[in-house]
mmCIF file of C-alpha atoms in Angstrom:
data_model
loop_
_atom_site.group_PDB
_atom_site.id
_atom_site.type_symbol
_atom_site.label_atom_id
_atom_site.label_comp_id
_atom_site.label_asym_id
_atom_site.label_seq_id
_atom_site.Cartn_x
_atom_site.Cartn_y
_atom_site.Cartn_z
ATOM 1 C CA UNK O 1 -124.235 -215.541 127.254
ATOM 2 C CA UNK O 2 -123.479 -212.026 128.467
ATOM 3 C CA UNK O 3 -126.170 -209.365 128.292
ATOM 4 C CA UNK O 4 -125.036 -205.739 128.037
ATOM 5 C CA UNK O 5 -127.206 -203.146 129.752
ATOM 6 C CA UNK O 6 -126.775 -199.606 128.453
ATOM 7 C CA UNK O 7 -127.278 -196.786 130.947
ATOM 8 C CA UNK O 8 -127.388 -193.076 130.165
ATOM 9 C CA UNK O 9 -125.884 -190.728 132.739
ATOM 10 C CA UNK O 10 -127.104 -187.150 132.665
ATOM 11 C CA UNK O 11 -123.639 -185.658 133.050
ATOM 12 C CA UNK O 12 -120.150 -185.680 131.581
ATOM 13 C CA UNK O 13 -118.578 -184.965 134.978
ATOM 14 C CA UNK O 14 -115.677 -187.378 135.491
ATOM 15 C CA UNK O 15 -116.467 -188.074 139.140
ATOM 16 C CA UNK O 16 -120.091 -188.916 138.319
ATOM 17 C CA UNK O 17 -119.011 -191.218 135.492
ATOM 18 C CA UNK O 18 -116.609 -193.020 137.835
ATOM 19 C CA UNK O 19 -119.333 -193.249 140.470
ATOM 20 C CA UNK O 20 -121.703 -194.820 137.966
ATOM 21 C CA UNK O 21 -119.100 -197.342 136.878
ATOM 22 C CA UNK O 22 -118.233 -198.241 140.479
ATOM 23 C CA UNK O 23 -121.877 -198.614 141.465
ATOM 24 C CA UNK O 24 -122.819 -200.739 138.467
ATOM 25 C CA UNK O 25 -119.758 -202.931 138.947
ATOM 26 C CA UNK O 26 -120.940 -203.660 142.487
ATOM 27 C CA UNK O 27 -124.515 -204.347 141.385
ATOM 28 C CA UNK O 28 -123.744 -206.619 138.463
ATOM 29 C CA UNK O 29 -120.824 -208.394 140.122
ATOM 30 C CA UNK O 30 -123.286 -209.437 142.823
ATOM 31 C CA UNK O 31 -125.727 -210.699 140.191
ATOM 32 C CA UNK O 32 -123.127 -212.419 137.975
ATOM 33 C CA UNK O 33 -122.938 -215.671 139.944
ATOM 34 C CA UNK O 34 -124.623 -217.525 137.074
ATOM 35 C CA UNK O 35 -122.297 -217.505 134.066
ATOM 36 C CA UNK O 36 -125.191 -218.430 131.794
ATOM 37 C CA UNK O 37 -126.917 -215.160 132.635
ATOM 38 C CA UNK O 38 -123.957 -212.829 133.081
ATOM 39 C CA UNK O 39 -124.590 -209.104 132.819
ATOM 40 C CA UNK O 40 -122.258 -206.389 131.591
ATOM 41 C CA UNK O 41 -122.937 -202.680 131.287
ATOM 42 C CA UNK O 42 -122.067 -199.659 129.198
ATOM 43 C CA UNK O 43 -122.204 -196.100 130.544
ATOM 44 C CA UNK O 44 -122.938 -193.222 128.170
ATOM 45 C CA UNK O 45 -122.440 -189.793 129.696
ATOM 46 C CA UNK O 46 -124.313 -186.908 128.104
ATOM 47 C CA UNK O 47 -124.584 -183.226 128.901
ATOM 48 C CA UNK O 48 -128.177 -182.374 129.833
ATOM 49 C CA UNK O 49 -129.749 -179.464 131.739
ATOM 50 C CA UNK O 50 -130.723 -179.969 135.356
ATOM 51 C CA UNK O 51 -133.643 -177.569 135.052
ATOM 52 C CA UNK O 52 -132.810 -176.036 138.433
ATOM 53 C CA UNK O 53 -130.421 -173.423 139.798
ATOM 54 C CA UNK O 54 -126.694 -174.026 139.421
ATOM 55 C CA UNK O 55 -126.513 -174.201 143.211
ATOM 56 C CA UNK O 56 -129.628 -175.930 144.576
ATOM 57 C CA UNK O 57 -130.512 -174.918 148.126
ATOM 58 C CA UNK O 58 -132.846 -177.687 149.310
ATOM 59 C CA UNK O 59 -133.271 -181.446 149.131
ATOM 60 C CA UNK O 60 -136.431 -180.970 147.085
ATOM 61 C CA UNK O 61 -134.709 -178.825 144.472
ATOM 62 C CA UNK O 62 -131.669 -181.093 144.314
ATOM 63 C CA UNK O 63 -133.815 -184.203 143.904
ATOM 64 C CA UNK O 64 -135.782 -182.509 141.117
ATOM 65 C CA UNK O 65 -132.530 -181.762 139.324
ATOM 66 C CA UNK O 66 -131.538 -185.428 139.535
ATOM 67 C CA UNK O 67 -134.938 -186.513 138.199
ATOM 68 C CA UNK O 68 -134.669 -184.066 135.304
ATOM 69 C CA UNK O 69 -131.174 -185.273 134.436
ATOM 70 C CA UNK O 70 -132.161 -188.953 134.551
ATOM 71 C CA UNK O 71 -135.185 -188.518 132.292
ATOM 72 C CA UNK O 72 -133.401 -186.206 129.851
ATOM 73 C CA UNK O 73 -130.422 -188.560 129.590
ATOM 74 C CA UNK O 74 -132.750 -191.456 128.781
ATOM 75 C CA UNK O 75 -134.594 -189.333 126.211
ATOM 76 C CA UNK O 76 -131.315 -188.398 124.501
ATOM 77 C CA UNK O 77 -129.952 -191.969 124.418
ATOM 78 C CA UNK O 78 -132.364 -194.270 122.531
ATOM 79 C CA UNK O 79 -130.282 -197.399 123.166
ATOM 80 C CA UNK O 80 -130.268 -196.939 126.943
ATOM 81 C CA UNK O 81 -132.421 -199.072 129.226
ATOM 82 C CA UNK O 82 -131.891 -196.870 132.277
ATOM 83 C CA UNK O 83 -131.315 -193.162 132.817
ATOM 84 C CA UNK O 84 -129.311 -191.934 135.797
ATOM 85 C CA UNK O 85 -129.318 -188.456 137.311
ATOM 86 C CA UNK O 86 -126.859 -187.267 139.944
ATOM 87 C CA UNK O 87 -127.215 -183.854 141.546
ATOM 88 C CA UNK O 88 -125.316 -182.325 144.445
ATOM 89 C CA UNK O 89 -126.952 -179.701 146.612
ATOM 90 C CA UNK O 90 -127.258 -178.281 150.094
ATOM 91 C CA UNK O 91 -130.044 -178.335 152.670
ATOM 92 C CA UNK O 92 -130.765 -176.208 155.735
ATOM 93 C CA UNK O 93 -131.640 -177.808 159.079
ATOM 94 C CA UNK O 94 -132.950 -175.431 161.747
ATOM 95 C CA UNK O 95 -133.784 -177.823 164.612
ATOM 96 C CA UNK O 96 -132.282 -179.142 166.842
ATOM 97 C CA UNK O 97 -129.273 -177.298 165.400
ATOM 98 C CA UNK O 98 -129.043 -174.544 162.802
ATOM 99 C CA UNK O 99 -126.671 -175.875 160.160
ATOM 100 C CA UNK O 100 -126.286 -176.423 156.420
ATOM 101 C CA UNK O 101 -125.447 -179.828 154.974
ATOM 102 C CA UNK O 102 -124.335 -181.055 151.552
ATOM 103 C CA UNK O 103 -125.302 -184.311 149.873
ATOM 104 C CA UNK O 104 -126.014 -185.780 146.469
ATOM 105 C CA UNK O 105 -129.332 -187.135 145.219
ATOM 106 C CA UNK O 106 -129.302 -190.051 142.787
ATOM 107 C CA UNK O 107 -132.233 -191.020 140.553
ATOM 108 C CA UNK O 108 -132.605 -194.048 138.286
ATOM 109 C CA UNK O 109 -135.417 -194.246 135.728
ATOM 110 C CA UNK O 110 -136.392 -197.314 133.695
ATOM 111 C CA UNK O 111 -137.431 -196.869 130.066
ATOM 112 C CA UNK O 112 -140.215 -199.426 130.533
ATOM 113 C CA UNK O 113 -141.921 -197.233 133.123
ATOM 114 C CA UNK O 114 -140.851 -193.603 133.324
ATOM 115 C CA UNK O 115 -142.895 -193.063 136.488
ATOM 116 C CA UNK O 116 -141.015 -195.779 138.376
ATOM 117 C CA UNK O 117 -138.077 -193.999 139.973
ATOM 118 C CA UNK O 118 -135.282 -195.374 142.103
ATOM 119 C CA UNK O 119 -134.190 -192.583 144.438
ATOM 120 C CA UNK O 120 -131.482 -192.388 147.094
ATOM 121 C CA UNK O 121 -129.217 -189.832 148.691
ATOM 122 C CA UNK O 122 -125.597 -189.942 149.698
ATOM 123 C CA UNK O 123 -124.324 -189.454 153.210
ATOM 124 C CA UNK O 124 -124.357 -185.779 154.099
ATOM 125 C CA UNK O 125 -121.878 -183.543 155.852
ATOM 126 C CA UNK O 126 -121.829 -180.097 157.440
ATOM 127 C CA UNK O 127 -120.608 -177.073 155.508
ATOM 128 C CA UNK O 128 -118.622 -174.378 157.381
ATOM 129 C CA UNK O 129 -120.136 -170.944 157.934
ATOM 130 C CA UNK O 130 -117.502 -169.285 155.722
ATOM 131 C CA UNK O 131 -118.525 -171.541 152.836
ATOM 132 C CA UNK O 132 -122.212 -170.819 153.362
ATOM 133 C CA UNK O 133 -121.477 -167.080 153.432
ATOM 134 C CA UNK O 134 -119.995 -167.334 149.939
ATOM 135 C CA UNK O 135 -123.012 -169.314 148.721
ATOM 136 C CA UNK O 136 -125.780 -167.259 150.315
ATOM 137 C CA UNK O 137 -124.272 -163.759 150.231
ATOM 138 C CA UNK O 138 -121.908 -163.826 147.255
ATOM 139 C CA UNK O 139 -123.995 -166.330 145.268
ATOM 140 C CA UNK O 140 -121.099 -168.637 144.432
ATOM 141 C CA UNK O 141 -121.376 -172.347 143.672
ATOM 142 C CA UNK O 142 -119.892 -174.813 146.131
ATOM 143 C CA UNK O 143 -117.565 -176.143 143.427
ATOM 144 C CA UNK O 144 -116.084 -172.681 142.864
ATOM 145 C CA UNK O 145 -115.635 -172.145 146.594
ATOM 146 C CA UNK O 146 -113.864 -175.496 146.989
ATOM 147 C CA UNK O 147 -111.421 -174.550 144.240
ATOM 148 C CA UNK O 148 -110.700 -171.249 146.008
ATOM 149 C CA UNK O 149 -110.413 -172.882 149.427
ATOM 150 C CA UNK O 150 -107.953 -175.561 148.293
ATOM 151 C CA UNK O 151 -106.089 -173.656 145.560
ATOM 152 C CA UNK O 152 -106.948 -176.502 143.197
ATOM 153 C CA UNK O 153 -108.869 -176.657 139.939
ATOM 154 C CA UNK O 154 -112.019 -178.640 139.162
ATOM 155 C CA UNK O 155 -112.496 -180.213 142.584
ATOM 156 C CA UNK O 156 -116.022 -181.226 141.526
ATOM 157 C CA UNK O 157 -114.646 -183.662 138.908
ATOM 158 C CA UNK O 158 -112.151 -185.190 141.305
ATOM 159 C CA UNK O 159 -112.426 -185.719 145.065
ATOM 160 C CA UNK O 160 -115.271 -183.244 145.449
ATOM 161 C CA UNK O 161 -116.099 -181.320 148.603
ATOM 162 C CA UNK O 162 -116.641 -184.723 150.218
ATOM 163 C CA UNK O 163 -112.997 -185.567 149.674
ATOM 164 C CA UNK O 164 -111.827 -182.161 150.865
ATOM 165 C CA UNK O 165 -113.701 -182.384 154.168
ATOM 166 C CA UNK O 166 -112.613 -185.980 154.859
ATOM 167 C CA UNK O 167 -108.918 -185.407 154.098
ATOM 168 C CA UNK O 168 -109.343 -187.535 150.945
ATOM 169 C CA UNK O 169 -110.712 -190.532 152.864
ATOM 170 C CA UNK O 170 -114.082 -190.443 151.098
ATOM 171 C CA UNK O 171 -114.072 -189.131 147.548
ATOM 172 C CA UNK O 172 -117.163 -188.042 145.694
ATOM 173 C CA UNK O 173 -117.140 -190.972 143.255
ATOM 174 C CA UNK O 174 -117.125 -193.573 146.048
ATOM 175 C CA UNK O 175 -119.897 -191.915 148.056
ATOM 176 C CA UNK O 176 -122.088 -191.390 144.981
ATOM 177 C CA UNK O 177 -121.541 -195.023 143.939
ATOM 178 C CA UNK O 178 -123.022 -196.236 147.233
ATOM 179 C CA UNK O 179 -126.119 -194.088 146.731
ATOM 180 C CA UNK O 180 -126.458 -195.431 143.183
ATOM 181 C CA UNK O 181 -126.584 -198.987 144.546
ATOM 182 C CA UNK O 182 -129.431 -197.929 146.850
ATOM 183 C CA UNK O 183 -131.274 -196.159 144.015
ATOM 184 C CA UNK O 184 -130.917 -199.191 141.737
ATOM 185 C CA UNK O 185 -132.371 -201.462 144.437
ATOM 186 C CA UNK O 186 -135.793 -200.398 143.141
ATOM 187 C CA UNK O 187 -135.038 -202.539 140.092
ATOM 188 C CA UNK O 188 -132.751 -205.262 141.459
ATOM 189 C CA UNK O 189 -134.745 -206.466 144.476
ATOM 190 C CA UNK O 190 -137.987 -208.510 144.245
ATOM 191 C CA UNK O 191 -140.890 -206.497 142.848
ATOM 192 C CA UNK O 192 -143.002 -207.712 145.777
ATOM 193 C CA UNK O 193 -140.957 -205.421 148.002
ATOM 194 C CA UNK O 194 -142.355 -202.423 146.166
ATOM 195 C CA UNK O 195 -145.980 -203.301 145.381
ATOM 196 C CA UNK O 196 -148.943 -201.818 147.241
ATOM 197 C CA UNK O 197 -149.840 -205.036 149.074
ATOM 198 C CA UNK O 198 -149.730 -204.369 152.815
ATOM 199 C CA UNK O 199 -147.641 -206.681 154.992
ATOM 200 C CA UNK O 200 -150.354 -206.822 157.643
ATOM 201 C CA UNK O 201 -154.050 -206.136 157.781
ATOM 202 C CA UNK O 202 -155.186 -202.730 158.973
ATOM 203 C CA UNK O 203 -156.364 -203.393 162.560
ATOM 204 C CA UNK O 204 -159.166 -200.830 162.212
ATOM 205 C CA UNK O 205 -160.506 -202.215 158.922
ATOM 206 C CA UNK O 206 -163.103 -204.500 160.555
ATOM 207 C CA UNK O 207 -164.273 -202.014 163.159
#
């Protein structure tokens, strides 16, 4: 018998929907070795607020946006078992080099325990100084800048900046799907991996 798991994605962005489908296909294909307990999934995309700036400027802010999206999507979709939030943002590193990097943060929340979050980030890549000038000085979003830079429309829903800076080798949906697999590992690996039981005794406990 096939069980269908409904997941709510806090976005209607086409690339994020594809990423969710790709990630869940990988997860459930791996777990579908037993035909008697086969699992299918249904993705429901919904427009929800991130609760942060349109262009987040730190990992902390970007992660918070993903958390907000995941929880709001679950709240708005009563039939969903999991809520998923995906948020792209940039982060400044000052040492050992002074550079800005872009990545996406992925959050999965389970309806059975809203405080239990699966969190992961994508690979990250450097943004050029000319791009950062537009973001920091002219207050533009990365998506808008990518459209201007490539003379294309709606890059964010297609290959994304990730695709642009890898010559279309690594599109946004693929990279986000990998991070989703990591985020979902909170719920697909043994619970003993995540409990508070220490693997070894504290060597100073008996002193």
